[in-house]
Short mmCIF file of C-alpha atoms and ligand atoms in Angstrom, two decimals:
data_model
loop_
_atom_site.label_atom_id
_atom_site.label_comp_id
_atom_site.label_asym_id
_atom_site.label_seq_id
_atom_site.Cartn_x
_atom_site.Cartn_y
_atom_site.Cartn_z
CA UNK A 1 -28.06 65.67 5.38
CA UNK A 2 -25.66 63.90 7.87
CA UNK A 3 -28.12 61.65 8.87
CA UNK A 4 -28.41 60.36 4.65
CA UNK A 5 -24.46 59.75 4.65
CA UNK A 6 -25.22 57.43 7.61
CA UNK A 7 -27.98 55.62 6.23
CA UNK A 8 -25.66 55.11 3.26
CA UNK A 9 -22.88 54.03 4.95
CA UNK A 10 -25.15 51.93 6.89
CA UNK A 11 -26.09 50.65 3.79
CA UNK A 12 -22.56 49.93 2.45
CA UNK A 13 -21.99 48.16 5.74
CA UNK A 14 -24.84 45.82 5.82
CA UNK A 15 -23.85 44.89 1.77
CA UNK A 16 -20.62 44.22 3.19
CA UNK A 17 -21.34 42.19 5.76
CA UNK A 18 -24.09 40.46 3.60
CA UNK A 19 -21.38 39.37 1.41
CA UNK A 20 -18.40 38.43 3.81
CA UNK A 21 -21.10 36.16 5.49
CA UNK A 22 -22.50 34.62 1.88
CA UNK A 23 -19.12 33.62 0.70
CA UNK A 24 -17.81 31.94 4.00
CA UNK A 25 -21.23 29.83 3.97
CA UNK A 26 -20.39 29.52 0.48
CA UNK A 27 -17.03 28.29 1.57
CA UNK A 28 -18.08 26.23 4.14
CA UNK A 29 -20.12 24.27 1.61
CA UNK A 30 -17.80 23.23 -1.00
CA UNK A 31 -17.73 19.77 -1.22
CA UNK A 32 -15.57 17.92 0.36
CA UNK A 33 -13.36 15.63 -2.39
CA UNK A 34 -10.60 13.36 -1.88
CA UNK A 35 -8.15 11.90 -4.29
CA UNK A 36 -7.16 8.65 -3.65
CA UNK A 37 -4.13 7.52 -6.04
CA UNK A 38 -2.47 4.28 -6.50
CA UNK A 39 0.45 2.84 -8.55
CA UNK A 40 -0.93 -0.48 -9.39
CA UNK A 41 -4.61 0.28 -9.95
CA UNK A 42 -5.11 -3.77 -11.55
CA UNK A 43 -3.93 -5.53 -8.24
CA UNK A 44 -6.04 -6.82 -5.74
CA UNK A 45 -5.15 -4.77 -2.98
CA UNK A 46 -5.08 -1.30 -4.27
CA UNK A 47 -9.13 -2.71 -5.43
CA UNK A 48 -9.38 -3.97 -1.99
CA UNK A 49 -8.22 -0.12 -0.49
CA UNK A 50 -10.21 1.78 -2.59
CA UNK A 51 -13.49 -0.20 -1.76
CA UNK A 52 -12.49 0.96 1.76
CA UNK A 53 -12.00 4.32 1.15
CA UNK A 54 -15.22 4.36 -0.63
CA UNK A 55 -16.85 3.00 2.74
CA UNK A 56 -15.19 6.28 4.52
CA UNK A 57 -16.56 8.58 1.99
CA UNK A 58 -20.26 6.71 1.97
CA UNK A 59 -20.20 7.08 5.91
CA UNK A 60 -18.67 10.78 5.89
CA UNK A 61 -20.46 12.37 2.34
CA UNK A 62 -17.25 13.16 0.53
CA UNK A 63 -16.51 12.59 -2.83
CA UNK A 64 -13.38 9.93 -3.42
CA UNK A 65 -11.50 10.66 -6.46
CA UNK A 66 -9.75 7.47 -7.80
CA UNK A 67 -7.18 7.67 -9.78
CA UNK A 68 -4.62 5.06 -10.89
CA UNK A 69 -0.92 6.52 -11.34
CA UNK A 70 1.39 3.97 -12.95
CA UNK A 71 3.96 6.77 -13.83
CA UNK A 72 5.56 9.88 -12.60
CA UNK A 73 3.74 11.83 -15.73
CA UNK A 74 0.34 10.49 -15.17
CA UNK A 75 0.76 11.24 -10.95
CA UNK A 76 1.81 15.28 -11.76
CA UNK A 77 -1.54 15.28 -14.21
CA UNK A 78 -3.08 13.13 -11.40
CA UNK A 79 -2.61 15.92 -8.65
CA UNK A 80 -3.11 19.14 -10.82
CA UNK A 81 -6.05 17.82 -11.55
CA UNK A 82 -7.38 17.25 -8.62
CA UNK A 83 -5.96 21.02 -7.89
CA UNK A 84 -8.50 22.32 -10.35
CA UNK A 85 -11.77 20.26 -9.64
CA UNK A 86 -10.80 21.69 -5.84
CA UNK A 87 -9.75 18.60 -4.04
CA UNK A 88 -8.83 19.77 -0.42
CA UNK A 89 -6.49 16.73 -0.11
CA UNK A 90 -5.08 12.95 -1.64
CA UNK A 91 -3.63 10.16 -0.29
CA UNK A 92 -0.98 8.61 -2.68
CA UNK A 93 1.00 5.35 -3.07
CA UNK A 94 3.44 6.60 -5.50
CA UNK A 95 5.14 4.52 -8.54
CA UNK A 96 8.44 5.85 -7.50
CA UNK A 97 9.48 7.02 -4.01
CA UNK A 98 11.92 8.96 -5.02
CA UNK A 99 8.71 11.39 -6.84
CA UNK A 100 8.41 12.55 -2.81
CA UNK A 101 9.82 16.29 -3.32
CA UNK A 102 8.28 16.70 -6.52
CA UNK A 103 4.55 15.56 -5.03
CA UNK A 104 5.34 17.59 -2.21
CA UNK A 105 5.45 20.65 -4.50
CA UNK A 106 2.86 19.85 -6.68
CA UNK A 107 0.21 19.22 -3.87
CA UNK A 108 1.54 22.72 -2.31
CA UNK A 109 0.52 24.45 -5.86
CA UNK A 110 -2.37 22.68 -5.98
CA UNK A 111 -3.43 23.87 -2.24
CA UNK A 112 -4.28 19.89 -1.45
CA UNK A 113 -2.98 18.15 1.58
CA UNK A 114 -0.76 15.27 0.98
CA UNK A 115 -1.06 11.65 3.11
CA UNK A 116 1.09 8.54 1.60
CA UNK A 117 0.23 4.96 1.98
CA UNK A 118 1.56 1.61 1.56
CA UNK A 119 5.17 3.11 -0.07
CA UNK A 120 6.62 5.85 1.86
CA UNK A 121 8.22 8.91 -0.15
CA UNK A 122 11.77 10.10 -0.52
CA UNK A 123 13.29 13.47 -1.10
CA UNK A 124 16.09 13.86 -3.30
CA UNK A 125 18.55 12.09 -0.61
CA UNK A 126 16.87 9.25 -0.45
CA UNK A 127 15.23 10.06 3.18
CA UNK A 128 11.91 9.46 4.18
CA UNK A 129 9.75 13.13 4.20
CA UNK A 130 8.42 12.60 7.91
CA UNK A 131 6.43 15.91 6.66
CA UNK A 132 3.98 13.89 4.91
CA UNK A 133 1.84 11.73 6.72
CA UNK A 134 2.68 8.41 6.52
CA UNK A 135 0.64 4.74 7.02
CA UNK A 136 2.71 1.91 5.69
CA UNK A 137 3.13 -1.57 7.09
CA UNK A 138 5.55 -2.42 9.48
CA UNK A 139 7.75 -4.03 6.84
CA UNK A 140 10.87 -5.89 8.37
CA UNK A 141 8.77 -7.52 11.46
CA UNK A 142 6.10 -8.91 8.99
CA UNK A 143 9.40 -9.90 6.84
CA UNK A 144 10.65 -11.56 9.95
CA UNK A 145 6.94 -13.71 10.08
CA UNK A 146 7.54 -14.42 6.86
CA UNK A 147 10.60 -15.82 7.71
CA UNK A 148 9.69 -18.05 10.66
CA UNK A 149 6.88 -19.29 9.12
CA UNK A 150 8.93 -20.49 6.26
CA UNK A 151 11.05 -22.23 9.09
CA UNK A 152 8.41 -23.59 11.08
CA UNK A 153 6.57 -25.30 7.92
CA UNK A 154 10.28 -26.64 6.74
CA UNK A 155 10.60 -28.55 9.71
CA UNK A 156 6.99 -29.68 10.12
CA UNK A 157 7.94 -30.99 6.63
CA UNK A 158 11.21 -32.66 8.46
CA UNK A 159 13.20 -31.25 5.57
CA UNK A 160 16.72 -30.65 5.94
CA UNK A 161 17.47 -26.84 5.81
CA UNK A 162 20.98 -27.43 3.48
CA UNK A 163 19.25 -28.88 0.81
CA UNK A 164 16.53 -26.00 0.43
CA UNK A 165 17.41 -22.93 -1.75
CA UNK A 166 15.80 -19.86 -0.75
CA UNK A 167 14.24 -17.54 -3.21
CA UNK A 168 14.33 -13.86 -2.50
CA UNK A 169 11.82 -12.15 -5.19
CA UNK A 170 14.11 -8.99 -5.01
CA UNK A 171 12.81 -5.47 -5.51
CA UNK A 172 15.55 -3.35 -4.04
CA UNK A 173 14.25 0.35 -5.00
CA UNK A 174 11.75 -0.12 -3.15
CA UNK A 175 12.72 0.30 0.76
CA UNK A 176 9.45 -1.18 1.86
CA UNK A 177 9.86 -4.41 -0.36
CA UNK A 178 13.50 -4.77 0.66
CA UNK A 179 12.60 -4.20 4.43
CA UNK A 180 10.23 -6.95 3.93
CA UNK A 181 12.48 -9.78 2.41
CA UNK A 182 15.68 -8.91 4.34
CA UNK A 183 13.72 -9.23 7.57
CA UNK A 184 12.58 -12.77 6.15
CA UNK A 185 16.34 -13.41 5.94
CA UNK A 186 17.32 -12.29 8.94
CA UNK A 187 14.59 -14.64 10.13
CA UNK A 188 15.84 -17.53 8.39
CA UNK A 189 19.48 -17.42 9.37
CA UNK A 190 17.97 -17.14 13.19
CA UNK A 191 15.98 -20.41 13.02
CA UNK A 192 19.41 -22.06 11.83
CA UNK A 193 18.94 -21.75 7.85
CA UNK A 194 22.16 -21.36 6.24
CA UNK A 195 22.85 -18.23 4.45
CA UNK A 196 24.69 -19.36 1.10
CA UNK A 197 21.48 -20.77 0.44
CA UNK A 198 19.38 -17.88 -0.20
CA UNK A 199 19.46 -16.84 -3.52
CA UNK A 200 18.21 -13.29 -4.76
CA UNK A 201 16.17 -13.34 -7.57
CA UNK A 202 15.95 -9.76 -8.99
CA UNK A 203 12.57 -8.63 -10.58
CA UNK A 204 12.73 -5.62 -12.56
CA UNK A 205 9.14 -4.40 -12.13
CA UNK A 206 7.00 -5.07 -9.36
CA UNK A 207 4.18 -7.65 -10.77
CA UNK A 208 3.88 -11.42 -11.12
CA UNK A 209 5.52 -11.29 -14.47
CA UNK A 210 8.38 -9.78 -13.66
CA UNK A 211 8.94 -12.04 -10.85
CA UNK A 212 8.15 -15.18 -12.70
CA UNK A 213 10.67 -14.01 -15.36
CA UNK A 214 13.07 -13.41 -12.25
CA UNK A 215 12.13 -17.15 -10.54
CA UNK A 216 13.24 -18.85 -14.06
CA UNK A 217 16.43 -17.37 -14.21
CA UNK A 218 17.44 -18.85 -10.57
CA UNK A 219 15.99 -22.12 -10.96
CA UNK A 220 17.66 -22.73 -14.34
CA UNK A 221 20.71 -21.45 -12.75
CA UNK A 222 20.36 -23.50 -9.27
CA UNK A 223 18.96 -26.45 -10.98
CA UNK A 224 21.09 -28.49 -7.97
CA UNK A 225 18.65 -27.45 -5.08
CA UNK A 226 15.66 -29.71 -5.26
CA UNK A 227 13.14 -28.10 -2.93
CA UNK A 228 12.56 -25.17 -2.38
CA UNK A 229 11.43 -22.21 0.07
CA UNK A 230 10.13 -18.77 -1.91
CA UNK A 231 9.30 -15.17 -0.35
CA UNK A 232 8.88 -11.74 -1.79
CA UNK A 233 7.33 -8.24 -1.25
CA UNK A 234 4.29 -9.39 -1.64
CA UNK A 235 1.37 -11.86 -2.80
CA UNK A 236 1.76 -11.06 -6.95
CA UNK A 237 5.90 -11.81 -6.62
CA UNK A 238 5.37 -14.75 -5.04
CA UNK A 239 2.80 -16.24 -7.22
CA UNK A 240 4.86 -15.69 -9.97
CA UNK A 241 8.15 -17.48 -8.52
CA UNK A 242 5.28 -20.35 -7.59
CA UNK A 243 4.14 -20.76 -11.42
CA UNK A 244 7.77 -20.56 -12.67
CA UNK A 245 8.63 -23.75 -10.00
CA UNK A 246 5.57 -25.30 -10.96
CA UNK A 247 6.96 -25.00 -15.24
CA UNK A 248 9.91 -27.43 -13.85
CA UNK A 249 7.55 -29.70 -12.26
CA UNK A 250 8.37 -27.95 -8.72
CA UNK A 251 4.94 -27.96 -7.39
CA UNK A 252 3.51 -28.16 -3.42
CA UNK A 253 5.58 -31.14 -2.30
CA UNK A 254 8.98 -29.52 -2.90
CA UNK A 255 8.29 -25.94 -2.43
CA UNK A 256 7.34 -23.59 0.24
CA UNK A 257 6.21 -20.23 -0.27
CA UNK A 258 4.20 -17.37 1.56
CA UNK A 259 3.53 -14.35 0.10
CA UNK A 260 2.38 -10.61 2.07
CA UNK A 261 -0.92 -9.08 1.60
CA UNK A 262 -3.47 -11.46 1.63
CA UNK A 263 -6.25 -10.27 -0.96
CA UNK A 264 -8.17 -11.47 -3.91
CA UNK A 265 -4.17 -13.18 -5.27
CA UNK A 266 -4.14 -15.28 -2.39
CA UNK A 267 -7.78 -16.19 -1.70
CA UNK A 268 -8.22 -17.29 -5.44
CA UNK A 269 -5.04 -19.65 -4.82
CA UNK A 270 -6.89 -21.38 -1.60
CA UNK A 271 -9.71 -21.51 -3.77
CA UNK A 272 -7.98 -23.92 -5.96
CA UNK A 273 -9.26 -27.83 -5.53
CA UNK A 274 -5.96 -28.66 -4.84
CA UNK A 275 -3.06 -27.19 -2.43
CA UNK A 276 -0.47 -24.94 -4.70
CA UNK A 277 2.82 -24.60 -3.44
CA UNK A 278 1.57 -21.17 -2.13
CA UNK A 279 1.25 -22.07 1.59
CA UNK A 280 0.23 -18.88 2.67
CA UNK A 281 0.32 -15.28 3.61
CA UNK A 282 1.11 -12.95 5.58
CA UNK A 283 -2.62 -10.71 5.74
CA UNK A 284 -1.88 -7.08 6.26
CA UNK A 285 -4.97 -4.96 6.38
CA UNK A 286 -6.71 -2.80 2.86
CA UNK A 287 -9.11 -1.51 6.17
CA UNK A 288 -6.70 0.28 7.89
CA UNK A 289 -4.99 1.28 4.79
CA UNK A 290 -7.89 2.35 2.97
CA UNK A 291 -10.69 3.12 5.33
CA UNK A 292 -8.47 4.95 7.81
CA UNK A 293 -6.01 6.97 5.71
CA UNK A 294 -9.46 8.43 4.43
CA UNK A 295 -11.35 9.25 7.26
CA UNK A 296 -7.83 10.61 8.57
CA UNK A 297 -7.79 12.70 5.49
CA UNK A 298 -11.13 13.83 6.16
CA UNK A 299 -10.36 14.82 9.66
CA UNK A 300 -7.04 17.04 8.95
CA UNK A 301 -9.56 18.56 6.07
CA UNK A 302 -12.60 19.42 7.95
CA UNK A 303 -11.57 19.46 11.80
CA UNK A 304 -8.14 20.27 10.79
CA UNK A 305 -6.55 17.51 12.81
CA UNK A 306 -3.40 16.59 11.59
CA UNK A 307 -2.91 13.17 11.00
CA UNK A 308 -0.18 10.98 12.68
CA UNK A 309 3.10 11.10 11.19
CA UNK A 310 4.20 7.80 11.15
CA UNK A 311 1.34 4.63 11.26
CA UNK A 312 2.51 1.19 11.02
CA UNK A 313 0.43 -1.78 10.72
CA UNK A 314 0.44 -5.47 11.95
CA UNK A 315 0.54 -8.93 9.80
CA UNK A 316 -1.30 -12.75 10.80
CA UNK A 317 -0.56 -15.65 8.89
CA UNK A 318 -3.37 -16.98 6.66
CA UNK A 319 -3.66 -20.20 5.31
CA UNK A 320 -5.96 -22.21 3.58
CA UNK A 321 -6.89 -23.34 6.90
CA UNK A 322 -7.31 -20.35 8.99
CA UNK A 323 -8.56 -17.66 6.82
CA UNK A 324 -12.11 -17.30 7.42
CA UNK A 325 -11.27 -16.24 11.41
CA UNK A 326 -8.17 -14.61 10.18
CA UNK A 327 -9.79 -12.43 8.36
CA UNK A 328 -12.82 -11.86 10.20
CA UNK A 329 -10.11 -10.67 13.20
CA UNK A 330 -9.28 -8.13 10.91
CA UNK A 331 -12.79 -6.72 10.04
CA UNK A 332 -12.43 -7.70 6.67
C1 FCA B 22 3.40 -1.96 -1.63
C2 FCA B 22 3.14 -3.15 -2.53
C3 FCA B 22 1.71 -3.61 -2.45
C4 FCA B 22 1.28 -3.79 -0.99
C5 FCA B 22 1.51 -2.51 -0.23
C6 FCA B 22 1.15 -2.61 1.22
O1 FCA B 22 2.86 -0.82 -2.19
O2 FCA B 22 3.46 -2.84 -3.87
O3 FCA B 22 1.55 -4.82 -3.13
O4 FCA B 22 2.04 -4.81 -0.42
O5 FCA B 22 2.87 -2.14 -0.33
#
């Protein structure tokens, strides 16, 4: 009799432990799947890092969830989403900063870890959240090369610095785009040019038509300033202040202008038979950005390695003349 309540027990026991062990395996398989969401899904270099995160998740056998987020609305769908197809974790470049708290929560709910790129986020007093992961580029110091590029063409040029009116393709919400241009700035006033001349040229979103609409404004309004030098957050800004100069006959002879980033904007302008006014740019790296942040992700999800709070990545100048063995330095 006592020895049948043991063999049952037994019995209970070895279901138990049959089942503990089947879900944990069960567990331990689930796929791995990372989101991967951007705010400008159309522009070169959000293409550029997601073809790099797909290399991460060819090499490592994870999904990659892509997901363009031009809005706050379509980011909250974004990550509760991923929450129910059982993402373990995204990596976001966010269409507002200032979204930071409210991703932070969301990805919490959702039980996905949270790694930001390119733009990082806010909370609700405007700080960074240094508890989220962060790999952006080192904004003001590629500003600054920016900046002393300008210079160094402008005198190669042998133009006189007080006839030149600088363009600053403005986007001041953004701290990363107005780390970038002030550091150009600051660069410019330190190779001697002077400061009244730099003229801010407010774009209200972030993309080459914006900043075109922007450029016209100042040009119409500086219409005294005969040549001149243009800079911006990035490649897209840029190009748009360049076509707006080139409306008023303002084409490579009278203006300078290098842009940041360095993708598929700027190689199709150095593709062009003949020089624009788009000198060059300042090549930050979709690699790093894209491959990395993933196989990062991957890391913190299956190895549970946190990744690095803060990551900040270099710039090189690339011109029409340089590219192929700039980029090739970069592994691109
Ligand atoms: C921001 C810009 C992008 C790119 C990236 C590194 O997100 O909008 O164009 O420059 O930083």
């Amino acid at each position: 009799m006592k020895l049948s309540i043991n063999k049952r027990k037994l019995f209970q026991w070895t279901l138990q432990l049959g089942m503990v062990l089947l879900s944990s395996s069960l567990y331990a398989q689930d796929p791995i799947k990372i989101g991967f969401l951007v705010k400008q899904a159309e522009e070169p270099w959000f293409q550029d890092e997601w073809r790099y995160a797909e290399q991460a998740a060819r090499e490592k056998g994870f999904s990659l969830i892509k997901i363009g987020v031009p809005n706050g609305e379509k980011l909250m769908a974004a990550i509760d989403n991923l929450g129910a197809q059982k993402a373990q974790g995204f990596i976001v470049c966010a269409p507002d900063v200032k979204l930071g708290t409210a991703i932070e929560r969301a990805a919490k709910r959702n039980k996905l870890r949270v790694f930001s790129v390119d733009d990082q986020l806010q909370n609700g007093s405007g700080q960074p959240i240094e508890t989220i992961p962060h790999m952006g580029i080192s904004a003001y110091k590629i500003g600054q090369q920016v900046g002393e590029e300008l210079a160094a063409e402008i005198k190669k040029r042998g133009w006189n610095m007080a006839d030149i009116g600088a363009m600053r393709i403005a986007f001041d919400q953004l701290p990363t785009a107005r780390e970038r241009t002030m550091g150009a700035v600051d660069a410019l006033k330190a190779a001697g040019f002077p400061v009244k001349n730099v003229i801010d040229a407010p774009s209200v979103k972030s993309d080459t038509e914006s900043a075109y609409n922007a450029a016209n404004i100042v040009l119409t309004k500086q219409s005294s300033f005969k040549r001149w030098i243009i800079f911006g957050m990035n490649d897209e800004a840029v190009l748009g202040a360049v076509r707006a100069a080139e409306g008023r006959k303002l084409a490579q002879d009278a203006v300078i202008a290098i842009g940041i980033g360095g993708s598929k904007s700027t190689l199709n302008e150095f593709a062009k038979p003949k020089q624009t006014a788009f000198y060059g740019s300042i090549l930050i790296s979709p690699k790093r950005h894209g491959y990395e942040t993933s196989l990062l992700m991957y890391e913190w999800i299956t190895a549970n390695r946190l990744p690095p709070a803060l990551t900040l990545t270099n710039g090189a100048l690339l011109t029409r003349t340089n590219q192929a063995a700039v980029r090739e330095k970069f592994g691109l």
